[in-house]
Amino acid sequence: MARIVVIGAGMGAMAAAARLAVAGHRVAVYERAATYGGAVGRFERDGFVFDTGPGLLRLPAVQRDLFVKTGKESLEQSVRLDQVDPASRHVFADGTDVRLPNSSRAGVVAALDAALGAGAGVRWGEFLGRGRDAWDRSRRPLLEEPLWPDWQVLGRDPYPALRQRRLLRGARQATTLAEIGAWELADPRLAALLDGCALSYGLDPRTAPASAALLPYLEQTFGSWYVRGGMRELARAVYERCLARRVEFHFGAEVVRIVEKDGAAAGIELADGTVVPADRVVAGVAPGGLVSAELDAEGDVLPRAADGSAVPGRFTVLLALRGARDADAAHRTVLHSPDGGAEAADLFAGRTAARPTVTVVRPDDPATRPDDGHEAVTLTATVAPHGPQGRSVDWSAGELRERYADVLVAAAGAVVPGLAERLLWREIRTPADTAAETGAPGGAVPPPALAGAGGRLLYPANATRLAGLYRAGGWAHPGGGLAHAGMSGALVAGLIVEGAGFRGSQ
């Protein structure tokens, strides 16, 4: 039985802690914040409740596996999951409005054909088929196994791009999502649908590898799920599972250094000077969060945009509205930018887009509002990270926060009836808030790992070059998002329990 210290109480770190405790180890978690969950936060005021992180659960099989492997109660016995239907509503710049059903490729094809014209849905369906091929080809080495020492092999793109012949010019094949939209989908609204998906993950469609096609494939194949009461309820359930497995939690305990002895991790040092000895250390923190060369060593793979700029963050406006939610409201509506190319150019250059893609979330959940005569609505846009000038934005500036919130609210008025008249109050959250609360540099939200692009969108391996030190969470292999963070926890537990020969679950 080893003494294991876990740094951070994010979802990936807690997944590792619960699995390691079940394996018989003594596990203690040290978290700088006052609570668990990391980016899976909650804001409450006057009876209104909002998620401040992810609002939907995808690939719930990852969480189901965690609960199966760590106790008797299943995921569904611990939280209530509602499949969202329609999965999403999309409003395009030309006024086209389409609702896409959940987990139904045939239904998506039919809806797109009806809204965009005959043939549009078929092209999208064929594209999803190629996204499935990319998923099948990269799934195991990318998500279910520790990062290979020869990770460069994942630099090859698994997406089977169509080879297009052209008169008097050479054949061409798409290598980025933007090229897929222009050359394979051949409809600006379908291209916007794809670009909007990329932006929601913090990816630049102009440079994201074609392999990112597996992201809309996963969404539309495995579905989107809402956790009743908000995603914070999932964090609570994982935390309680850790407590049931006798994991110790220490909140308000900032770790400043990893103690090293004889070439191995030997514990941690807290901000107050306390040294906690350990046989293994699991770091569930963002790059640069600790004094340890091994977490930011030269040669490690770190998530960056193609031009070297930092990963984007999220700008969120929480709206408390008087008046009931209209019965036919979609849970999630995406209001696409009238100029997606300009939006991406601004975002990844550190500017605020004049009219960003805005996601409107309107859960039909009594737990989110004081009564049925009110409604809680969340608006979100992907934005440049917080920081000084130079590919980032100073989101601490109050005037900018208010002005940009006005942009999102104005856009949302097109799909939330009477929004301006119904508004009681609003709360604004920017990447500056995310950085302060989670420690993520610039308030960045890491995207999932992707094959292709020469390995640019891979993450540092779970096992580090310092013996006994491991990485978990969204900033480690296989990247960001609830599902991927959960996978990282499983991989770390496997490496510690089974050793360096662990090759993932079979």
Short mmCIF file of C-alpha atoms in Angstrom, two decimals:
data_model
loop_
_atom_site.label_atom_id
_atom_site.label_comp_id
_atom_site.label_asym_id
_atom_site.label_seq_id
_atom_site.Cartn_x
_atom_site.Cartn_y
_atom_site.Cartn_z
CA MET A 1 0.00 0.00 0.00
CA ALA A 2 1.55 3.25 -1.17
CA ARG A 3 1.08 6.78 0.13
CA ILE A 4 -0.21 8.79 -2.82
CA VAL A 5 -0.66 12.55 -2.94
CA VAL A 6 -2.96 14.02 -5.60
CA ILE A 7 -2.53 17.70 -6.39
CA GLY A 8 -5.85 19.30 -7.31
CA ALA A 9 -9.45 18.17 -6.94
CA GLY A 10 -10.50 18.48 -10.58
CA MET A 11 -12.50 15.75 -12.27
CA GLY A 12 -9.51 13.89 -13.71
CA ALA A 13 -7.59 14.08 -10.45
CA MET A 14 -10.56 12.82 -8.43
CA ALA A 15 -11.09 9.98 -10.93
CA ALA A 16 -7.50 8.89 -10.36
CA ALA A 17 -7.87 9.24 -6.56
CA ALA A 18 -11.00 7.08 -6.38
CA ARG A 19 -9.48 4.34 -8.55
CA LEU A 20 -6.22 4.31 -6.60
CA ALA A 21 -8.04 4.14 -3.26
CA VAL A 22 -10.04 1.14 -4.45
CA ALA A 23 -6.73 -0.52 -5.35
CA GLY A 24 -5.73 -0.28 -1.68
CA HIS A 25 -3.55 2.82 -1.64
CA ARG A 26 -3.72 5.64 0.91
CA VAL A 27 -4.71 8.70 -1.08
CA ALA A 28 -4.78 12.34 -0.01
CA VAL A 29 -5.89 15.22 -2.24
CA TYR A 30 -4.54 18.76 -1.78
CA GLU A 31 -6.55 21.52 -3.46
CA ARG A 32 -5.69 25.24 -3.50
CA ALA A 33 -9.35 26.26 -3.79
CA ALA A 34 -12.05 25.92 -1.16
CA THR A 35 -13.92 23.16 -2.96
CA TYR A 36 -13.70 20.29 -5.43
CA GLY A 37 -14.52 20.06 -9.10
CA GLY A 38 -11.97 22.32 -10.76
CA ALA A 39 -13.59 23.92 -13.81
CA VAL A 40 -16.91 22.20 -13.02
CA GLY A 41 -18.22 25.03 -10.90
CA ARG A 42 -21.53 26.53 -9.88
CA PHE A 43 -22.88 30.04 -9.30
CA GLU A 44 -25.96 30.58 -7.09
CA ARG A 45 -27.93 33.71 -6.34
CA ASP A 46 -31.52 34.45 -5.36
CA GLY A 47 -32.62 30.88 -6.05
CA PHE A 48 -31.00 30.77 -9.51
CA VAL A 49 -28.34 28.12 -10.15
CA PHE A 50 -25.88 28.08 -13.07
CA ASP A 51 -23.08 25.82 -14.27
CA THR A 52 -19.90 27.85 -14.72
CA GLY A 53 -18.09 25.11 -16.62
CA PRO A 54 -19.29 22.44 -19.04
CA GLY A 55 -23.07 22.17 -19.24
CA LEU A 56 -23.49 18.84 -21.03
CA LEU A 57 -22.00 15.38 -20.59
CA ARG A 58 -20.73 13.48 -23.61
CA LEU A 59 -19.35 9.94 -23.74
CA PRO A 60 -21.05 9.09 -20.42
CA ALA A 61 -19.51 5.61 -20.67
CA VAL A 62 -16.33 7.08 -19.17
CA GLN A 63 -18.15 8.17 -16.02
CA ARG A 64 -20.14 4.93 -15.90
CA ASP A 65 -16.88 2.97 -15.92
CA LEU A 66 -15.53 5.08 -13.04
CA PHE A 67 -18.57 4.36 -10.90
CA VAL A 68 -18.61 0.64 -11.79
CA LYS A 69 -14.92 0.28 -10.90
CA THR A 70 -15.09 2.19 -7.60
CA GLY A 71 -18.28 1.09 -5.84
CA LYS A 72 -21.67 -0.57 -5.86
CA GLU A 73 -23.79 2.42 -6.90
CA SER A 74 -23.86 3.09 -10.63
CA LEU A 75 -23.62 6.52 -12.23
CA GLU A 76 -27.38 6.58 -12.76
CA GLN A 77 -27.92 5.75 -9.09
CA SER A 78 -25.72 8.69 -8.12
CA VAL A 79 -27.04 11.38 -10.48
CA ARG A 80 -29.96 11.74 -12.84
CA LEU A 81 -29.04 11.89 -16.52
CA ASP A 82 -31.46 13.31 -19.07
CA GLN A 83 -30.78 12.85 -22.76
CA VAL A 84 -31.17 16.26 -24.39
CA ASP A 85 -33.50 16.28 -27.39
CA PRO A 86 -33.07 18.07 -29.66
CA ALA A 87 -29.35 17.85 -29.06
CA SER A 88 -28.98 21.36 -30.40
CA ARG A 89 -30.71 24.09 -32.33
CA HIS A 90 -28.70 26.05 -34.89
CA VAL A 91 -29.52 29.50 -36.21
CA PHE A 92 -27.37 30.62 -39.15
CA ALA A 93 -26.61 34.12 -40.39
CA ASP A 94 -29.09 33.83 -43.27
CA GLY A 95 -31.91 33.00 -40.86
CA THR A 96 -31.90 29.25 -41.46
CA ASP A 97 -33.06 27.50 -38.30
CA VAL A 98 -32.61 23.77 -37.72
CA ARG A 99 -33.00 21.46 -34.74
CA LEU A 100 -30.77 18.39 -34.71
CA PRO A 101 -32.06 15.31 -32.87
CA ASN A 102 -29.95 13.46 -30.31
CA SER A 103 -28.08 10.27 -31.23
CA SER A 104 -29.79 9.84 -34.60
CA ARG A 105 -27.66 10.15 -37.71
CA ALA A 106 -30.68 9.52 -39.92
CA GLY A 107 -32.62 12.17 -38.04
CA VAL A 108 -29.80 14.69 -38.43
CA VAL A 109 -29.58 13.99 -42.17
CA ALA A 110 -33.35 14.46 -42.57
CA ALA A 111 -33.38 17.68 -40.51
CA LEU A 112 -30.53 19.22 -42.51
CA ASP A 113 -32.10 18.21 -45.83
CA ALA A 114 -35.39 19.82 -44.80
CA ALA A 115 -33.81 23.06 -43.56
CA LEU A 116 -30.86 23.54 -45.91
CA GLY A 117 -32.09 21.83 -49.07
CA ALA A 118 -31.94 18.37 -50.58
CA GLY A 119 -28.46 16.90 -50.51
CA ALA A 120 -27.15 18.93 -47.59
CA GLY A 121 -28.02 16.27 -45.05
CA VAL A 122 -26.53 13.53 -47.20
CA ARG A 123 -23.22 15.40 -47.50
CA TRP A 124 -23.18 15.90 -43.73
CA GLY A 125 -23.98 12.23 -43.15
CA GLU A 126 -21.15 11.14 -45.46
CA PHE A 127 -18.82 13.51 -43.63
CA LEU A 128 -19.84 11.93 -40.31
CA GLY A 129 -18.97 8.56 -41.80
CA ARG A 130 -15.44 9.79 -42.46
CA GLY A 131 -15.40 11.20 -38.92
CA ARG A 132 -16.25 7.68 -37.72
CA ASP A 133 -13.28 6.33 -39.66
CA ALA A 134 -11.01 8.88 -37.96
CA TRP A 135 -12.46 7.78 -34.59
CA ASP A 136 -11.96 4.09 -35.31
CA ARG A 137 -8.38 4.60 -36.48
CA SER A 138 -7.22 6.76 -33.60
CA ARG A 139 -9.44 5.83 -30.64
CA ARG A 140 -7.24 3.36 -28.81
CA PRO A 141 -3.78 4.97 -29.09
CA LEU A 142 -5.21 8.45 -28.67
CA LEU A 143 -7.61 7.90 -25.77
CA GLU A 144 -7.41 4.44 -24.22
CA GLU A 145 -3.67 3.86 -23.88
CA PRO A 146 -0.86 5.80 -22.23
CA LEU A 147 0.87 8.08 -24.71
CA TRP A 148 3.34 6.04 -26.73
CA PRO A 149 7.04 6.89 -26.36
CA ASP A 150 6.98 7.16 -30.15
CA TRP A 151 4.09 9.64 -29.98
CA GLN A 152 5.17 11.16 -33.29
CA VAL A 153 3.27 8.39 -35.11
CA LEU A 154 0.08 10.11 -33.94
CA GLY A 155 1.13 13.11 -35.97
CA ARG A 156 -0.38 11.46 -39.05
CA ASP A 157 -3.97 12.47 -39.70
CA PRO A 158 -6.44 9.53 -39.63
CA TYR A 159 -9.21 11.41 -41.45
CA PRO A 160 -9.85 9.89 -44.93
CA ALA A 161 -10.20 13.18 -46.80
CA LEU A 162 -11.85 13.01 -50.20
CA ARG A 163 -9.47 13.29 -53.11
CA GLN A 164 -10.88 15.92 -55.43
CA ARG A 165 -9.76 16.15 -59.03
CA ARG A 166 -9.68 19.56 -60.69
CA LEU A 167 -9.32 20.53 -64.33
CA LEU A 168 -5.90 21.91 -65.23
CA ARG A 169 -4.82 21.74 -61.59
CA GLY A 170 -3.63 19.00 -59.30
CA ALA A 171 -5.99 17.01 -57.07
CA ARG A 172 -6.52 18.31 -53.56
CA GLN A 173 -7.46 16.85 -50.16
CA ALA A 174 -8.61 18.70 -47.08
CA THR A 175 -6.12 18.88 -44.22
CA THR A 176 -8.04 21.27 -41.94
CA LEU A 177 -11.64 21.63 -40.81
CA ALA A 178 -12.01 24.85 -42.78
CA GLU A 179 -10.98 23.01 -45.95
CA ILE A 180 -13.44 20.20 -45.19
CA GLY A 181 -16.18 22.81 -44.89
CA ALA A 182 -15.27 24.52 -48.15
CA TRP A 183 -14.39 21.49 -50.28
CA GLU A 184 -16.37 18.55 -48.92
CA LEU A 185 -19.48 20.07 -47.35
CA ALA A 186 -19.88 22.76 -50.01
CA ASP A 187 -22.47 24.79 -48.12
CA PRO A 188 -21.57 27.80 -45.94
CA ARG A 189 -24.14 26.75 -43.34
CA LEU A 190 -22.70 23.24 -43.05
CA ALA A 191 -19.26 24.81 -42.86
CA ALA A 192 -20.52 27.07 -40.07
CA LEU A 193 -21.93 24.02 -38.27
CA LEU A 194 -18.49 22.41 -38.38
CA ASP A 195 -16.62 25.60 -37.49
CA GLY A 196 -18.95 26.23 -34.55
CA CYS A 197 -18.23 22.76 -33.19
CA ALA A 198 -14.48 23.38 -33.45
CA LEU A 199 -14.72 26.75 -31.70
CA SER A 200 -16.76 25.25 -28.87
CA TYR A 201 -13.75 23.06 -28.11
CA GLY A 202 -11.33 25.98 -28.39
CA LEU A 203 -9.99 24.90 -31.80
CA ASP A 204 -9.25 27.19 -34.75
CA PRO A 205 -11.07 25.65 -37.74
CA ARG A 206 -8.53 27.24 -40.07
CA THR A 207 -5.70 25.21 -38.55
CA ALA A 208 -7.38 22.33 -36.67
CA PRO A 209 -6.47 19.04 -38.33
CA ALA A 210 -9.07 17.20 -40.38
CA SER A 211 -9.06 14.53 -37.65
CA ALA A 212 -11.15 16.94 -35.53
CA ALA A 213 -14.06 15.65 -37.60
CA LEU A 214 -14.39 12.93 -34.98
CA LEU A 215 -15.72 15.55 -32.50
CA PRO A 216 -19.06 16.20 -34.25
CA TYR A 217 -19.20 12.46 -34.99
CA LEU A 218 -18.96 11.69 -31.27
CA GLU A 219 -21.54 14.31 -30.35
CA GLN A 220 -24.09 13.14 -32.88
CA THR A 221 -23.46 9.41 -32.37
CA PHE A 222 -23.14 9.01 -28.61
CA GLY A 223 -25.40 11.90 -27.70
CA SER A 224 -25.52 14.77 -25.23
CA TRP A 225 -26.72 14.36 -21.65
CA TYR A 226 -27.77 16.87 -19.02
CA VAL A 227 -27.13 16.15 -15.35
CA ARG A 228 -30.26 17.12 -13.43
CA GLY A 229 -29.39 19.92 -11.04
CA GLY A 230 -26.42 20.92 -13.21
CA MET A 231 -23.02 19.43 -13.94
CA ARG A 232 -21.89 20.31 -10.44
CA GLU A 233 -24.00 17.35 -9.30
CA LEU A 234 -21.64 15.04 -11.20
CA ALA A 235 -18.66 16.61 -9.44
CA ARG A 236 -20.43 16.11 -6.12
CA ALA A 237 -21.08 12.45 -6.91
CA VAL A 238 -17.43 11.82 -7.81
CA TYR A 239 -16.28 13.64 -4.67
CA GLU A 240 -18.61 11.56 -2.51
CA ARG A 241 -17.37 8.40 -4.20
CA CYS A 242 -13.84 9.42 -3.22
CA LEU A 243 -14.93 10.00 0.38
CA ALA A 244 -16.62 6.60 0.44
CA ARG A 245 -13.30 5.07 -0.63
CA ARG A 246 -11.59 6.95 2.24
CA VAL A 247 -9.75 9.49 0.13
CA GLU A 248 -8.64 12.44 2.30
CA PHE A 249 -9.28 15.99 1.05
CA HIS A 250 -7.40 19.10 2.14
CA PHE A 251 -8.89 22.34 0.77
CA GLY A 252 -7.21 25.74 0.85
CA ALA A 253 -3.94 23.83 0.62
CA GLU A 254 -1.77 25.26 -2.15
CA VAL A 255 1.04 23.04 -3.36
CA VAL A 256 4.10 25.04 -4.41
CA ARG A 257 6.69 22.36 -4.99
CA ILE A 258 7.16 18.67 -5.65
CA VAL A 259 9.74 17.24 -3.29
CA GLU A 260 12.36 15.15 -5.05
CA LYS A 261 14.72 12.64 -3.48
CA ASP A 262 17.17 10.29 -5.16
CA GLY A 263 15.75 11.09 -8.58
CA ALA A 264 12.13 10.41 -7.69
CA ALA A 265 9.08 12.27 -6.43
CA ALA A 266 9.02 12.00 -2.64
CA GLY A 267 6.17 14.30 -1.65
CA ILE A 268 4.95 17.88 -1.87
CA GLU A 269 5.56 21.19 -0.15
CA LEU A 270 2.63 23.47 0.72
CA ALA A 271 2.59 27.26 0.65
CA ASP A 272 2.90 27.36 4.45
CA GLY A 273 6.11 25.32 4.31
CA THR A 274 4.57 22.00 5.33
CA VAL A 275 6.15 19.02 3.60
CA VAL A 276 3.93 16.00 2.96
CA PRO A 277 5.85 12.80 2.18
CA ALA A 278 4.53 10.42 -0.48
CA ASP A 279 5.54 7.38 -2.47
CA ARG A 280 3.76 8.66 -5.61
CA VAL A 281 2.52 12.10 -6.67
CA VAL A 282 -0.29 12.76 -9.15
CA ALA A 283 -0.38 16.33 -10.48
CA GLY A 284 -3.79 17.41 -11.73
CA VAL A 285 -2.75 20.99 -12.48
CA ALA A 286 -2.17 23.18 -15.51
CA PRO A 287 1.33 23.67 -16.96
CA GLY A 288 3.41 26.05 -14.91
CA GLY A 289 1.37 25.44 -11.79
CA LEU A 290 4.21 23.96 -9.76
CA VAL A 291 7.89 24.48 -9.11
CA SER A 292 9.12 21.38 -10.92
CA ALA A 293 11.11 21.24 -14.13
CA GLU A 294 9.61 17.84 -14.82
CA LEU A 295 6.12 19.26 -15.41
CA ASP A 296 7.25 21.77 -18.03
CA ALA A 297 10.40 20.15 -19.32
CA GLU A 298 11.72 20.80 -22.79
CA GLY A 299 10.45 18.16 -25.18
CA ASP A 300 7.07 17.74 -23.54
CA VAL A 301 4.02 18.25 -25.72
CA LEU A 302 1.92 21.21 -24.67
CA PRO A 303 -1.35 22.34 -26.29
CA ARG A 304 -0.88 25.42 -28.41
CA ALA A 305 -2.56 26.95 -31.41
CA ALA A 306 -0.81 26.45 -34.74
CA ASP A 307 0.87 29.86 -34.55
CA GLY A 308 2.01 29.34 -30.95
CA SER A 309 -0.73 31.40 -29.33
CA ALA A 310 -2.35 30.27 -26.12
CA VAL A 311 -5.45 28.10 -25.95
CA PRO A 312 -8.71 30.17 -25.76
CA GLY A 313 -11.04 30.54 -22.80
CA ARG A 314 -14.76 31.13 -22.33
CA PHE A 315 -16.76 34.32 -21.84
CA THR A 316 -20.02 33.56 -20.04
CA VAL A 317 -23.04 35.63 -19.11
CA LEU A 318 -25.47 34.20 -16.55
CA LEU A 319 -28.98 35.62 -16.90
CA ALA A 320 -31.71 35.60 -14.25
CA LEU A 321 -35.04 36.12 -16.04
CA ARG A 322 -38.57 36.68 -14.84
CA GLY A 323 -41.21 34.73 -16.72
CA ALA A 324 -41.48 31.03 -17.51
CA ARG A 325 -39.32 29.20 -20.02
CA ASP A 326 -41.28 28.70 -23.24
CA ALA A 327 -42.31 25.07 -23.65
CA ASP A 328 -40.64 24.51 -27.02
CA ALA A 329 -37.30 26.06 -26.08
CA ALA A 330 -34.25 24.00 -27.02
CA HIS A 331 -31.85 23.16 -24.22
CA ARG A 332 -28.90 24.35 -26.34
CA THR A 333 -29.04 26.84 -29.21
CA VAL A 334 -26.02 27.91 -31.26
CA LEU A 335 -26.24 31.33 -32.89
CA HIS A 336 -23.61 31.20 -35.61
CA SER A 337 -21.45 34.20 -36.42
CA PRO A 338 -22.20 35.91 -39.74
CA ASP A 339 -18.47 35.70 -40.53
CA GLY A 340 -16.82 32.66 -38.98
CA GLY A 341 -13.49 33.34 -40.66
CA ALA A 342 -13.28 36.84 -39.20
CA GLU A 343 -14.33 35.50 -35.80
CA ALA A 344 -11.51 32.92 -35.78
CA ALA A 345 -9.00 35.48 -37.04
CA ASP A 346 -9.89 37.88 -34.23
CA LEU A 347 -10.08 35.25 -31.53
CA PHE A 348 -6.71 33.66 -32.22
CA ALA A 349 -5.02 37.02 -32.69
CA GLY A 350 -6.08 38.18 -29.24
CA ARG A 351 -8.98 40.41 -30.29
CA THR A 352 -12.67 40.40 -29.42
CA ALA A 353 -14.85 39.31 -32.34
CA ALA A 354 -17.50 41.84 -33.36
CA ARG A 355 -20.15 39.12 -33.44
CA PRO A 356 -18.99 35.80 -32.01
CA THR A 357 -20.71 32.45 -32.20
CA VAL A 358 -22.95 32.41 -29.11
CA THR A 359 -24.29 29.32 -27.35
CA VAL A 360 -27.53 29.78 -25.42
CA VAL A 361 -28.32 27.18 -22.75
CA ARG A 362 -31.85 27.03 -21.33
CA PRO A 363 -32.24 23.94 -19.11
CA ASP A 364 -35.74 22.74 -18.28
CA ASP A 365 -34.77 22.03 -14.69
CA PRO A 366 -36.65 23.30 -11.60
CA ALA A 367 -33.40 23.05 -9.62
CA THR A 368 -31.94 25.95 -11.61
CA ARG A 369 -34.62 28.56 -10.80
CA PRO A 370 -36.51 29.83 -7.76
CA ASP A 371 -39.89 28.78 -9.23
CA ASP A 372 -41.63 28.11 -12.54
CA GLY A 373 -42.22 31.82 -13.01
CA HIS A 374 -38.50 32.39 -13.64
CA GLU A 375 -35.77 31.05 -15.90
CA ALA A 376 -31.98 30.68 -15.70
CA VAL A 377 -30.17 31.16 -19.03
CA THR A 378 -26.45 30.87 -19.79
CA LEU A 379 -24.72 32.53 -22.75
CA THR A 380 -21.23 31.45 -23.77
CA ALA A 381 -18.68 32.42 -26.42
CA THR A 382 -15.15 31.18 -27.02
CA VAL A 383 -12.72 34.07 -26.63
CA ALA A 384 -9.01 34.84 -26.47
CA PRO A 385 -7.35 34.03 -23.12
CA HIS A 386 -6.75 36.58 -20.40
CA GLY A 387 -3.44 38.37 -20.34
CA PRO A 388 -1.42 41.37 -21.47
CA GLN A 389 -1.59 42.58 -25.05
CA GLY A 390 -0.33 40.10 -27.61
CA ARG A 391 -2.70 37.28 -28.61
CA SER A 392 -4.66 37.73 -25.39
CA VAL A 393 -7.18 40.16 -23.90
CA ASP A 394 -7.21 41.96 -20.56
CA TRP A 395 -10.55 40.60 -19.36
CA SER A 396 -10.18 42.29 -15.99
CA ALA A 397 -11.25 45.60 -17.59
CA GLY A 398 -14.79 46.28 -16.37
CA GLU A 399 -15.87 48.33 -19.38
CA LEU A 400 -14.82 45.61 -21.80
CA ARG A 401 -16.62 42.92 -19.78
CA GLU A 402 -19.88 44.86 -19.82
CA ARG A 403 -19.63 45.82 -23.49
CA TYR A 404 -18.94 42.26 -24.59
CA ALA A 405 -21.73 40.93 -22.40
CA ASP A 406 -24.04 43.34 -24.25
CA VAL A 407 -22.96 41.74 -27.54
CA LEU A 408 -23.90 38.25 -26.32
CA VAL A 409 -27.20 39.40 -24.83
CA ALA A 410 -28.16 41.23 -28.03
CA ALA A 411 -27.50 38.09 -30.07
CA ALA A 412 -29.45 35.87 -27.65
CA GLY A 413 -32.48 38.12 -27.91
CA ALA A 414 -33.24 36.50 -31.26
CA VAL A 415 -34.07 33.17 -29.59
CA VAL A 416 -35.08 34.09 -26.02
CA PRO A 417 -38.48 35.82 -26.24
CA GLY A 418 -38.62 39.17 -24.45
CA LEU A 419 -35.13 38.78 -23.03
CA ALA A 420 -34.46 42.50 -22.42
CA GLU A 421 -37.76 43.06 -20.61
CA ARG A 422 -37.44 39.88 -18.55
CA LEU A 423 -33.90 40.48 -17.28
CA LEU A 424 -33.58 40.73 -13.48
CA TRP A 425 -29.80 40.68 -13.29
CA ARG A 426 -26.76 39.23 -14.99
CA GLU A 427 -23.42 37.87 -13.84
CA ILE A 428 -20.38 38.03 -16.12
CA ARG A 429 -17.55 35.52 -16.05
CA THR A 430 -14.43 35.80 -18.18
CA PRO A 431 -11.14 33.92 -18.64
CA ALA A 432 -9.72 36.17 -15.91
CA ASP A 433 -12.16 34.55 -13.46
CA THR A 434 -11.30 31.07 -14.74
CA ALA A 435 -7.59 31.76 -14.26
CA ALA A 436 -8.13 32.98 -10.70
CA GLU A 437 -10.30 30.03 -9.72
CA THR A 438 -8.56 27.12 -11.46
CA GLY A 439 -5.00 28.30 -12.01
CA ALA A 440 -5.25 27.61 -15.74
CA PRO A 441 -2.91 30.00 -17.60
CA GLY A 442 -4.95 32.83 -19.05
CA GLY A 443 -8.14 31.02 -18.07
CA ALA A 444 -7.61 28.67 -21.00
CA VAL A 445 -9.90 25.67 -21.44
CA PRO A 446 -7.90 22.79 -22.93
CA PRO A 447 -9.36 21.07 -25.99
CA PRO A 448 -9.27 17.28 -26.37
CA ALA A 449 -6.20 15.63 -27.85
CA LEU A 450 -6.24 15.05 -31.59
CA ALA A 451 -4.10 13.02 -33.96
CA GLY A 452 -2.60 14.72 -36.99
CA ALA A 453 -0.97 18.14 -37.35
CA GLY A 454 2.39 16.61 -36.53
CA GLY A 455 1.31 15.91 -32.96
CA ARG A 456 0.68 19.58 -32.19
CA LEU A 457 -2.60 18.78 -30.38
CA LEU A 458 -1.25 16.00 -28.21
CA TYR A 459 -0.61 16.50 -24.49
CA PRO A 460 2.15 15.55 -22.05
CA ALA A 461 2.22 11.87 -21.15
CA ASN A 462 0.67 10.72 -17.87
CA ALA A 463 4.00 9.30 -16.69
CA THR A 464 6.74 11.94 -16.42
CA ARG A 465 10.50 11.66 -16.59
CA LEU A 466 10.64 11.97 -12.82
CA ALA A 467 10.01 8.57 -11.28
CA GLY A 468 6.87 8.49 -9.18
CA LEU A 469 5.37 11.67 -10.68
CA TYR A 470 2.26 11.45 -12.87
CA ARG A 471 -0.08 13.87 -14.64
CA ALA A 472 -3.88 13.73 -14.72
CA GLY A 473 -6.66 16.05 -15.82
CA GLY A 474 -7.38 18.17 -18.86
CA TRP A 475 -3.79 19.37 -19.30
CA ALA A 476 -2.44 15.82 -19.59
CA HIS A 477 -2.94 13.03 -22.10
CA PRO A 478 -5.57 12.67 -23.59
CA GLY A 479 -6.59 16.32 -23.10
CA GLY A 480 -9.53 18.47 -22.10
CA GLY A 481 -13.21 17.80 -21.60
CA LEU A 482 -14.99 15.77 -18.93
CA ALA A 483 -14.68 12.48 -20.78
CA HIS A 484 -11.02 12.93 -21.62
CA ALA A 485 -10.15 14.07 -18.10
CA GLY A 486 -11.85 10.94 -16.77
CA MET A 487 -9.79 8.83 -19.17
CA SER A 488 -6.60 10.47 -17.87
CA GLY A 489 -7.54 9.44 -14.33
CA ALA A 490 -8.02 5.85 -15.43
CA LEU A 491 -4.66 5.83 -17.25
CA VAL A 492 -2.78 7.24 -14.26
CA ALA A 493 -4.35 4.68 -11.92
CA GLY A 494 -3.44 1.89 -14.34
CA LEU A 495 0.18 3.04 -14.60
CA ILE A 496 0.57 3.23 -10.81
CA VAL A 497 -1.21 -0.02 -10.04
CA GLU A 498 0.12 -2.16 -12.91
CA GLY A 499 3.38 -0.41 -13.64
CA ALA A 500 5.03 0.92 -16.78
CA GLY A 501 3.81 -2.09 -18.77
CA PHE A 502 0.18 -0.95 -18.47
CA ARG A 503 -1.36 -0.61 -21.91
CA GLY A 504 -4.88 0.52 -21.12
CA SER A 505 -8.14 -1.32 -20.51
CA GLN A 506 -8.95 -4.12 -22.90
#
